[in-house]
């Protein structure tokens, strides 16, 4: 494909929007023609992030001024409750890649309960594909409308779905302990929560009540024959800016062993270029995934051989958001899946 795709980014001044700019500005098949913002028009991008160097020093424009007739694809790096209002205006006029939660869930009542928002176009929920390439790569080819998964779900679903699909782990009593850099909370996060003059802080929040639980449950249930999927979810905020680690404790089904998990992850790594399965003494840490689109997996022995411990790491801003969105875009456009992405 030699033709360049004209792209608009709405929400271009947030953490995820800025990552999209950095990735797409290096994409050989993309021309970014619109840098949108909700509240800060006529601002030089280099004044928002000095690391961004683009020709002609582009400025931001109000999101609402985008004319979809001049754009092939729009990336919506907007909060939940905002994206769906733009989708209402843009639907069927251009390709939509939404990074909010507005089109991830299949059930409108689940959305209302978890996001406390009225959805202006619930009839379009079924028109968006869930964009997790390691699981549904084939369905993303030629996809018109894509809902990019959340960061926590990405780190959890990549290792768990293959294990459930292959009947290796029990679908009950799964324990998920996740830790994220504070960028996951957005630019409005108060740094006083994690830093003071004396030390750094670290805390869990929304244990078993986090909004991403319904998304994780939905996708796990789609990929298992078991009638129930039961798990606990305990997320934490770290004083790191970027990075995410999910440590997952699972019960193996009768007759399954650690070797079956290894074989499953080996197969996944062979088929997916952004999966890095560590089987040596190499440490799985934030440095190994920061600023990449990779998901690093490692397993550890439990004292009980009928259980397994899995560690899954991603960069929450890239594989958990902007990078995954571009990965989905590449697949949908028939491009090299890794184009403009760092492994």
CSV table of N, CA and C in Angstrom, one decimal, residues 24-159:
chain,number,residue,atom,x,y,z
A,24,UNK,N,2.3,7.8,15.0
A,24,UNK,CA,1.8,8.0,13.6
A,24,UNK,C,2.6,9.0,12.8
A,25,UNK,N,3.3,9.9,13.5
A,25,UNK,CA,4.2,10.9,12.7
A,25,UNK,C,5.3,10.1,12.0
A,26,UNK,N,5.7,8.9,12.5
A,26,UNK,CA,6.7,8.1,11.9
A,26,UNK,C,6.2,7.0,11.0
A,27,UNK,N,4.9,7.0,10.9
A,27,UNK,CA,4.3,5.9,10.1
A,27,UNK,C,4.4,6.2,8.6
A,28,UNK,N,5.0,5.3,7.8
A,28,UNK,CA,5.2,5.6,6.4
A,28,UNK,C,3.9,5.7,5.5
A,29,UNK,N,2.8,5.2,6.1
A,29,UNK,CA,1.6,5.3,5.3
A,29,UNK,C,0.5,6.2,5.9
A,30,UNK,N,1.0,7.1,6.8
A,30,UNK,CA,0.0,8.0,7.5
A,30,UNK,C,0.4,9.5,7.3
A,31,UNK,N,-0.6,10.3,7.1
A,31,UNK,CA,-0.4,11.8,7.1
A,31,UNK,C,-1.4,12.3,8.1
A,32,UNK,N,-0.9,12.8,9.2
A,32,UNK,CA,-1.8,13.4,10.3
A,32,UNK,C,-2.2,14.8,9.8
A,33,UNK,N,-3.5,15.0,9.6
A,33,UNK,CA,-4.0,16.3,9.1
A,33,UNK,C,-4.8,17.1,10.1
A,34,UNK,N,-5.0,16.5,11.3
A,34,UNK,CA,-5.8,17.2,12.3
A,34,UNK,C,-5.4,16.8,13.7
A,35,UNK,N,-5.1,17.8,14.5
A,35,UNK,CA,-4.7,17.6,15.9
A,35,UNK,C,-5.8,18.2,16.8
A,36,UNK,N,-6.7,17.4,17.3
A,36,UNK,CA,-7.9,17.9,18.0
A,36,UNK,C,-7.7,18.0,19.5
A,37,UNK,N,-8.4,18.9,20.1
A,37,UNK,CA,-8.5,19.1,21.5
A,37,UNK,C,-9.9,19.6,21.9
A,38,UNK,N,-10.3,19.3,23.1
A,38,UNK,CA,-11.6,19.7,23.6
A,38,UNK,C,-11.6,21.2,24.0
A,39,UNK,N,-10.4,21.6,24.6
A,39,UNK,CA,-10.5,22.9,25.3
A,39,UNK,C,-9.3,23.8,25.0
A,40,UNK,N,-8.2,23.3,24.3
A,40,UNK,CA,-7.0,24.2,24.1
A,40,UNK,C,-6.6,24.3,22.7
A,41,UNK,N,-7.5,25.0,21.9
A,41,UNK,CA,-7.1,25.2,20.5
A,41,UNK,C,-6.0,26.2,20.3
A,42,UNK,N,-5.4,26.2,19.1
A,42,UNK,CA,-4.4,27.2,18.7
A,42,UNK,C,-3.1,27.1,19.5
A,43,UNK,N,-2.8,25.9,20.0
A,43,UNK,CA,-1.6,25.7,20.8
A,43,UNK,C,-0.6,24.9,20.0
A,44,UNK,N,0.6,25.3,20.0
A,44,UNK,CA,1.7,24.6,19.3
A,44,UNK,C,1.9,23.3,20.0
A,45,UNK,N,2.0,22.2,19.3
A,45,UNK,CA,2.2,20.9,19.8
A,45,UNK,C,3.6,20.8,20.6
A,46,UNK,N,4.5,21.5,20.0
A,46,UNK,CA,5.9,21.5,20.6
A,46,UNK,C,5.9,22.2,22.0
A,47,UNK,N,4.9,23.0,22.2
A,47,UNK,CA,4.8,23.7,23.6
A,47,UNK,C,4.1,22.7,24.6
A,48,UNK,N,3.4,21.8,24.1
A,48,UNK,CA,2.7,20.8,25.0
A,48,UNK,C,3.7,19.7,25.3
A,49,UNK,N,4.5,19.2,24.3
A,49,UNK,CA,5.5,18.2,24.5
A,49,UNK,C,6.7,18.6,23.6
A,50,UNK,N,7.8,19.1,24.2
A,50,UNK,CA,8.9,19.5,23.5
A,50,UNK,C,9.6,18.4,22.7
A,51,UNK,N,9.3,17.2,23.0
A,51,UNK,CA,9.9,16.0,22.3
A,51,UNK,C,9.3,15.8,20.9
A,52,UNK,N,8.2,16.5,20.6
A,52,UNK,CA,7.5,16.3,19.3
A,52,UNK,C,8.0,17.4,18.4
A,53,UNK,N,8.6,16.9,17.3
A,53,UNK,CA,9.1,17.8,16.2
A,53,UNK,C,8.5,17.4,14.9
A,54,UNK,N,7.5,18.3,14.5
A,54,UNK,CA,6.8,18.0,13.2
A,54,UNK,C,7.0,19.2,12.3
A,55,UNK,N,6.9,18.9,11.0
A,55,UNK,CA,7.1,19.9,10.0
A,55,UNK,C,6.0,21.0,10.2
A,56,UNK,N,6.3,22.2,9.9
A,56,UNK,CA,5.4,23.4,9.9
A,56,UNK,C,4.8,23.7,11.3
A,57,UNK,N,5.4,23.1,12.4
A,57,UNK,CA,4.9,23.4,13.7
A,57,UNK,C,3.4,23.5,13.9
A,58,UNK,N,2.7,22.4,13.7
A,58,UNK,CA,1.2,22.4,13.7
A,58,UNK,C,0.7,22.8,15.1
A,59,UNK,N,-0.5,23.3,15.0
A,59,UNK,CA,-1.3,23.8,16.2
A,59,UNK,C,-2.5,22.9,16.4
A,60,UNK,N,-3.1,22.9,17.6
A,60,UNK,CA,-4.3,22.2,17.8
A,60,UNK,C,-5.5,22.9,17.4
A,61,UNK,N,-6.6,22.2,17.1
A,61,UNK,CA,-7.9,22.7,16.7
A,61,UNK,C,-9.0,22.1,17.6
A,62,UNK,N,-10.1,22.7,17.8
A,62,UNK,CA,-11.2,22.2,18.5
A,62,UNK,C,-11.6,20.9,17.9
A,63,UNK,N,-11.9,19.8,18.6
A,63,UNK,CA,-12.3,18.6,18.1
A,63,UNK,C,-13.6,18.7,17.2
A,64,UNK,N,-14.5,19.6,17.7
A,64,UNK,CA,-15.8,19.7,17.0
A,64,UNK,C,-15.6,20.4,15.6
A,65,UNK,N,-14.5,20.9,15.3
A,65,UNK,CA,-14.3,21.5,13.9
A,65,UNK,C,-13.8,20.6,12.9
A,66,UNK,N,-13.6,19.3,13.2
A,66,UNK,CA,-13.1,18.3,12.3
A,66,UNK,C,-14.2,18.1,11.2
A,67,UNK,N,-13.8,18.2,9.9
A,67,UNK,CA,-14.7,17.9,8.8
A,67,UNK,C,-14.3,16.4,8.4
A,68,UNK,N,-15.1,15.5,8.6
A,68,UNK,CA,-14.8,14.1,8.3
A,68,UNK,C,-14.6,13.8,6.8
A,69,UNK,N,-15.1,14.7,6.0
A,69,UNK,CA,-14.9,14.4,4.5
A,69,UNK,C,-13.5,14.6,4.0
A,70,UNK,N,-12.6,15.2,4.9
A,70,UNK,CA,-11.2,15.3,4.5
A,70,UNK,C,-10.3,14.3,5.2
A,71,UNK,N,-10.9,13.4,5.9
A,71,UNK,CA,-10.1,12.4,6.7
A,71,UNK,C,-10.5,11.0,6.4
A,72,UNK,N,-9.5,10.1,6.4
A,72,UNK,CA,-9.8,8.7,6.2
A,72,UNK,C,-10.1,7.9,7.5
A,73,UNK,N,-9.3,8.3,8.5
A,73,UNK,CA,-9.4,7.6,9.8
A,73,UNK,C,-9.3,8.6,10.9
A,74,UNK,N,-10.1,8.4,11.9
A,74,UNK,CA,-10.0,9.2,13.1
A,74,UNK,C,-9.7,8.4,14.3
A,75,UNK,N,-8.7,8.8,15.1
A,75,UNK,CA,-8.4,8.1,16.4
A,75,UNK,C,-9.0,9.0,17.5
A,76,UNK,N,-9.9,8.4,18.3
A,76,UNK,CA,-10.5,9.1,19.4
A,76,UNK,C,-9.8,8.8,20.7
A,77,UNK,N,-8.9,9.7,21.1
A,77,UNK,CA,-8.2,9.5,22.4
A,77,UNK,C,-8.9,10.4,23.4
A,78,UNK,N,-10.2,10.0,23.6
A,78,UNK,CA,-11.1,10.9,24.5
A,78,UNK,C,-11.6,10.1,25.7
A,79,UNK,N,-12.0,10.8,26.7
A,79,UNK,CA,-12.6,10.1,27.9
A,79,UNK,C,-13.9,9.4,27.5
A,80,UNK,N,-14.3,8.4,28.3
A,80,UNK,CA,-15.6,7.8,28.1
A,80,UNK,C,-16.6,8.8,28.4
A,81,UNK,N,-17.7,8.7,27.6
A,81,UNK,CA,-18.8,9.7,27.7
A,81,UNK,C,-18.6,10.8,26.8
A,82,UNK,N,-17.5,10.9,26.1
A,82,UNK,CA,-17.2,12.0,25.2
A,82,UNK,C,-17.1,11.4,23.8
A,83,UNK,N,-16.4,10.2,23.6
A,83,UNK,CA,-16.2,9.6,22.3
A,83,UNK,C,-17.5,9.3,21.6
A,84,UNK,N,-18.5,8.8,22.3
A,84,UNK,CA,-19.7,8.4,21.6
A,84,UNK,C,-20.4,9.5,20.9
A,85,UNK,N,-20.3,10.7,21.4
A,85,UNK,CA,-20.9,11.9,20.8
A,85,UNK,C,-20.3,12.2,19.5
A,86,UNK,N,-19.0,12.0,19.4
A,86,UNK,CA,-18.3,12.2,18.1
A,86,UNK,C,-18.6,11.1,17.1
A,87,UNK,N,-18.7,9.9,17.6
A,87,UNK,CA,-19.0,8.7,16.8
A,87,UNK,C,-20.4,9.0,16.1
A,88,UNK,N,-21.3,9.5,16.9
A,88,UNK,CA,-22.6,9.8,16.3
A,88,UNK,C,-22.6,10.7,15.1
A,89,UNK,N,-21.6,11.6,15.1
A,89,UNK,CA,-21.4,12.6,14.0
A,89,UNK,C,-20.6,11.9,12.8
A,90,UNK,N,-19.7,11.1,13.2
A,90,UNK,CA,-18.7,10.6,12.2
A,90,UNK,C,-19.1,9.2,11.6
A,91,UNK,N,-20.0,8.5,12.3
A,91,UNK,CA,-20.2,7.1,11.9
A,91,UNK,C,-20.6,6.9,10.4
A,92,UNK,N,-20.0,6.0,9.7
A,92,UNK,CA,-20.2,5.6,8.3
A,92,UNK,C,-19.6,6.7,7.4
A,93,UNK,N,-18.9,7.6,7.9
A,93,UNK,CA,-18.2,8.7,7.1
A,93,UNK,C,-16.7,8.4,6.9
A,94,UNK,N,-16.1,7.7,7.9
A,94,UNK,CA,-14.7,7.4,7.9
A,94,UNK,C,-14.4,6.3,8.9
A,95,UNK,N,-13.2,5.8,8.9
A,95,UNK,CA,-12.9,4.7,9.8
A,95,UNK,C,-12.7,5.3,11.2
A,96,UNK,N,-13.3,4.7,12.2
A,96,UNK,CA,-13.2,5.1,13.6
A,96,UNK,C,-12.5,4.1,14.5
A,97,UNK,N,-11.4,4.6,15.1
A,97,UNK,CA,-10.7,3.8,16.1
A,97,UNK,C,-10.8,4.5,17.4
A,98,UNK,N,-11.6,3.9,18.3
A,98,UNK,CA,-11.9,4.6,19.6
A,98,UNK,C,-11.1,4.0,20.7
A,99,UNK,N,-10.4,4.8,21.5
A,99,UNK,CA,-9.6,4.4,22.6
A,99,UNK,C,-10.3,4.5,23.9
A,100,UNK,N,-11.6,5.0,23.9
A,100,UNK,CA,-12.3,5.1,25.2
A,100,UNK,C,-13.0,3.8,25.5
A,101,UNK,N,-13.8,3.8,26.5
A,101,UNK,CA,-14.6,2.6,26.9
A,101,UNK,C,-16.0,2.6,26.2
A,102,UNK,N,-16.3,3.6,25.4
A,102,UNK,CA,-17.7,3.8,24.9
A,102,UNK,C,-18.2,2.7,24.1
A,103,UNK,N,-17.3,1.9,23.4
A,103,UNK,CA,-17.8,0.9,22.5
A,103,UNK,C,-17.1,-0.5,22.8
A,104,UNK,N,-16.5,-0.7,23.9
A,104,UNK,CA,-15.9,-1.9,24.3
A,104,UNK,C,-16.9,-3.0,24.8
A,105,UNK,N,-18.0,-2.5,25.4
A,105,UNK,CA,-18.9,-3.4,26.0
A,105,UNK,C,-20.1,-3.7,25.1
A,106,UNK,N,-20.5,-4.9,25.2
A,106,UNK,CA,-21.6,-5.4,24.3
A,106,UNK,C,-23.0,-5.0,24.8
A,107,UNK,N,-23.1,-4.8,26.1
A,107,UNK,CA,-24.4,-4.6,26.8
A,107,UNK,C,-24.5,-3.1,27.3
A,108,UNK,N,-25.5,-2.4,26.9
A,108,UNK,CA,-25.6,-1.0,27.2
A,108,UNK,C,-25.9,-0.8,28.7
A,109,UNK,N,-26.6,-1.8,29.4
A,109,UNK,CA,-26.9,-1.6,30.8
A,109,UNK,C,-25.6,-1.8,31.6
A,110,UNK,N,-24.7,-2.7,31.2
A,110,UNK,CA,-23.4,-2.8,31.8
A,110,UNK,C,-22.6,-1.5,31.7
A,111,UNK,N,-22.7,-0.9,30.6
A,111,UNK,CA,-22.0,0.4,30.4
A,111,UNK,C,-22.6,1.4,31.3
A,112,UNK,N,-23.9,1.6,31.4
A,112,UNK,CA,-24.5,2.6,32.2
A,112,UNK,C,-24.1,2.4,33.7
A,113,UNK,N,-24.1,1.1,34.1
A,113,UNK,CA,-23.8,0.8,35.6
A,113,UNK,C,-22.4,1.2,35.9
A,114,UNK,N,-21.5,0.8,35.0
A,114,UNK,CA,-20.0,1.0,35.3
A,114,UNK,C,-19.5,2.4,35.0
A,115,UNK,N,-20.1,3.1,34.0
A,115,UNK,CA,-19.6,4.3,33.6
A,115,UNK,C,-20.5,5.5,33.9
A,116,UNK,N,-21.6,5.2,34.5
A,116,UNK,CA,-22.5,6.2,34.9
A,116,UNK,C,-22.8,7.3,33.9
A,117,UNK,N,-23.0,6.8,32.6
A,117,UNK,CA,-23.2,7.7,31.5
A,117,UNK,C,-24.4,7.2,30.7
A,118,UNK,N,-25.1,8.2,30.1
A,118,UNK,CA,-26.1,7.8,29.0
A,118,UNK,C,-25.3,7.7,27.7
A,119,UNK,N,-25.6,6.7,27.0
A,119,UNK,CA,-24.9,6.5,25.7
A,119,UNK,C,-25.9,6.9,24.6
A,120,UNK,N,-25.4,7.9,23.7
A,120,UNK,CA,-26.3,8.5,22.8
A,120,UNK,C,-26.6,7.6,21.5
A,121,UNK,N,-25.7,6.5,21.3
A,121,UNK,CA,-25.9,5.7,20.2
A,121,UNK,C,-25.7,4.2,20.6
A,122,UNK,N,-26.5,3.7,21.5
A,122,UNK,CA,-26.2,2.3,22.0
A,122,UNK,C,-26.5,1.3,20.8
A,123,UNK,N,-27.2,1.6,19.8
A,123,UNK,CA,-27.4,0.7,18.7
A,123,UNK,C,-26.2,0.4,17.9
A,124,UNK,N,-25.1,1.3,18.1
A,124,UNK,CA,-23.9,1.0,17.4
A,124,UNK,C,-22.8,0.2,18.1
A,125,UNK,N,-23.2,-0.2,19.4
A,125,UNK,CA,-22.2,-1.0,20.1
A,125,UNK,C,-21.8,-2.2,19.3
A,126,UNK,N,-22.8,-2.9,18.7
A,126,UNK,CA,-22.5,-4.1,18.0
A,126,UNK,C,-21.7,-3.9,16.7
A,127,UNK,N,-21.5,-2.6,16.3
A,127,UNK,CA,-20.8,-2.3,15.0
A,127,UNK,C,-19.3,-2.1,15.2
A,128,UNK,N,-18.9,-2.2,16.5
A,128,UNK,CA,-17.5,-2.0,16.8
A,128,UNK,C,-16.8,-3.4,17.1
A,129,UNK,N,-15.6,-3.6,16.5
A,129,UNK,CA,-14.9,-4.8,16.8
A,129,UNK,C,-13.9,-4.5,18.0
A,130,UNK,N,-13.8,-5.5,18.9
A,130,UNK,CA,-12.9,-5.4,20.0
A,130,UNK,C,-11.5,-5.6,19.5
A,131,UNK,N,-10.6,-4.6,19.7
A,131,UNK,CA,-9.3,-4.7,19.0
A,131,UNK,C,-8.2,-5.2,19.8
A,132,UNK,N,-8.2,-6.5,20.0
A,132,UNK,CA,-7.1,-7.2,20.8
A,132,UNK,C,-6.4,-8.1,19.8
A,133,UNK,N,-5.4,-7.6,19.0
A,133,UNK,CA,-4.9,-8.4,17.9
A,133,UNK,C,-4.4,-9.8,18.2
A,134,UNK,N,-3.8,-10.0,19.4
A,134,UNK,CA,-3.3,-11.3,19.7
A,134,UNK,C,-4.4,-12.3,19.9
A,135,UNK,N,-5.6,-11.9,20.0
A,135,UNK,CA,-6.7,-12.8,20.1
A,135,UNK,C,-7.6,-12.9,18.9
A,136,UNK,N,-7.9,-11.7,18.3
A,136,UNK,CA,-8.8,-11.7,17.1
A,136,UNK,C,-8.2,-11.0,15.9
A,137,UNK,N,-7.0,-11.3,15.6
A,137,UNK,CA,-6.3,-10.6,14.5
A,137,UNK,C,-7.1,-10.7,13.2
A,138,UNK,N,-7.6,-11.9,12.9
A,138,UNK,CA,-8.3,-12.1,11.6
A,138,UNK,C,-9.5,-11.2,11.4
A,139,UNK,N,-10.2,-11.0,12.5
A,139,UNK,CA,-11.4,-10.2,12.4
A,139,UNK,C,-11.1,-8.7,12.2
A,140,UNK,N,-9.9,-8.3,12.5
A,140,UNK,CA,-9.6,-6.9,12.3
A,140,UNK,C,-9.2,-6.5,10.9
A,141,UNK,N,-9.0,-7.4,10.1
A,141,UNK,CA,-8.6,-7.1,8.7
A,141,UNK,C,-9.8,-6.5,8.0
A,142,UNK,N,-9.6,-5.3,7.4
A,142,UNK,CA,-10.7,-4.5,6.8
A,142,UNK,C,-11.7,-4.0,7.8
A,143,UNK,N,-11.4,-4.0,9.0
A,143,UNK,CA,-12.4,-3.5,10.0
A,143,UNK,C,-12.6,-2.0,9.9
A,144,UNK,N,-13.9,-1.5,9.9
A,144,UNK,CA,-14.2,-0.1,9.8
A,144,UNK,C,-14.2,0.6,11.1
A,145,UNK,N,-14.8,-0.1,12.1
A,145,UNK,CA,-14.9,0.6,13.5
A,145,UNK,C,-14.3,-0.3,14.5
A,146,UNK,N,-13.4,0.2,15.3
A,146,UNK,CA,-12.6,-0.6,16.3
A,146,UNK,C,-12.6,0.0,17.6
A,147,UNK,N,-12.9,-0.8,18.6
A,147,UNK,CA,-12.8,-0.3,20.0
A,147,UNK,C,-11.6,-0.9,20.6
A,148,UNK,N,-10.6,-0.1,21.0
A,148,UNK,CA,-9.4,-0.5,21.6
A,148,UNK,C,-9.5,-0.9,23.0
A,149,UNK,N,-9.1,-2.1,23.4
A,149,UNK,CA,-9.2,-2.5,24.8
A,149,UNK,C,-8.6,-1.5,25.8
A,150,UNK,N,-9.0,-1.6,27.1
A,150,UNK,CA,-8.4,-0.9,28.2
A,150,UNK,C,-7.0,-1.5,28.5
A,151,UNK,N,-6.2,-0.7,29.3
A,151,UNK,CA,-4.9,-1.1,29.6
A,151,UNK,C,-4.9,-2.4,30.5
A,152,UNK,N,-5.6,-2.3,31.6
A,152,UNK,CA,-5.6,-3.5,32.5
A,152,UNK,C,-6.2,-4.7,31.8
A,153,UNK,N,-7.3,-4.6,31.1
A,153,UNK,CA,-7.8,-5.8,30.3
A,153,UNK,C,-6.7,-6.4,29.4
A,154,UNK,N,-6.0,-5.5,28.7
A,154,UNK,CA,-5.0,-6.0,27.7
A,154,UNK,C,-4.0,-6.8,28.4
A,155,UNK,N,-3.5,-6.4,29.6
A,155,UNK,CA,-2.5,-7.1,30.3
A,155,UNK,C,-3.0,-8.4,30.9
A,156,UNK,N,-4.3,-8.5,31.1
A,156,UNK,CA,-4.9,-9.7,31.7
A,156,UNK,C,-5.4,-10.7,30.6
A,157,UNK,N,-6.0,-10.2,29.6
A,157,UNK,CA,-6.6,-11.0,28.6
A,157,UNK,C,-5.6,-11.7,27.7
A,158,UNK,N,-4.5,-11.1,27.4
A,158,UNK,CA,-3.5,-11.7,26.5
A,158,UNK,C,-3.0,-13.1,27.1
A,159,UNK,N,-2.7,-13.2,28.4
A,159,UNK,CA,-2.3,-14.5,28.9
A,159,UNK,C,-3.5,-15.4,29.2
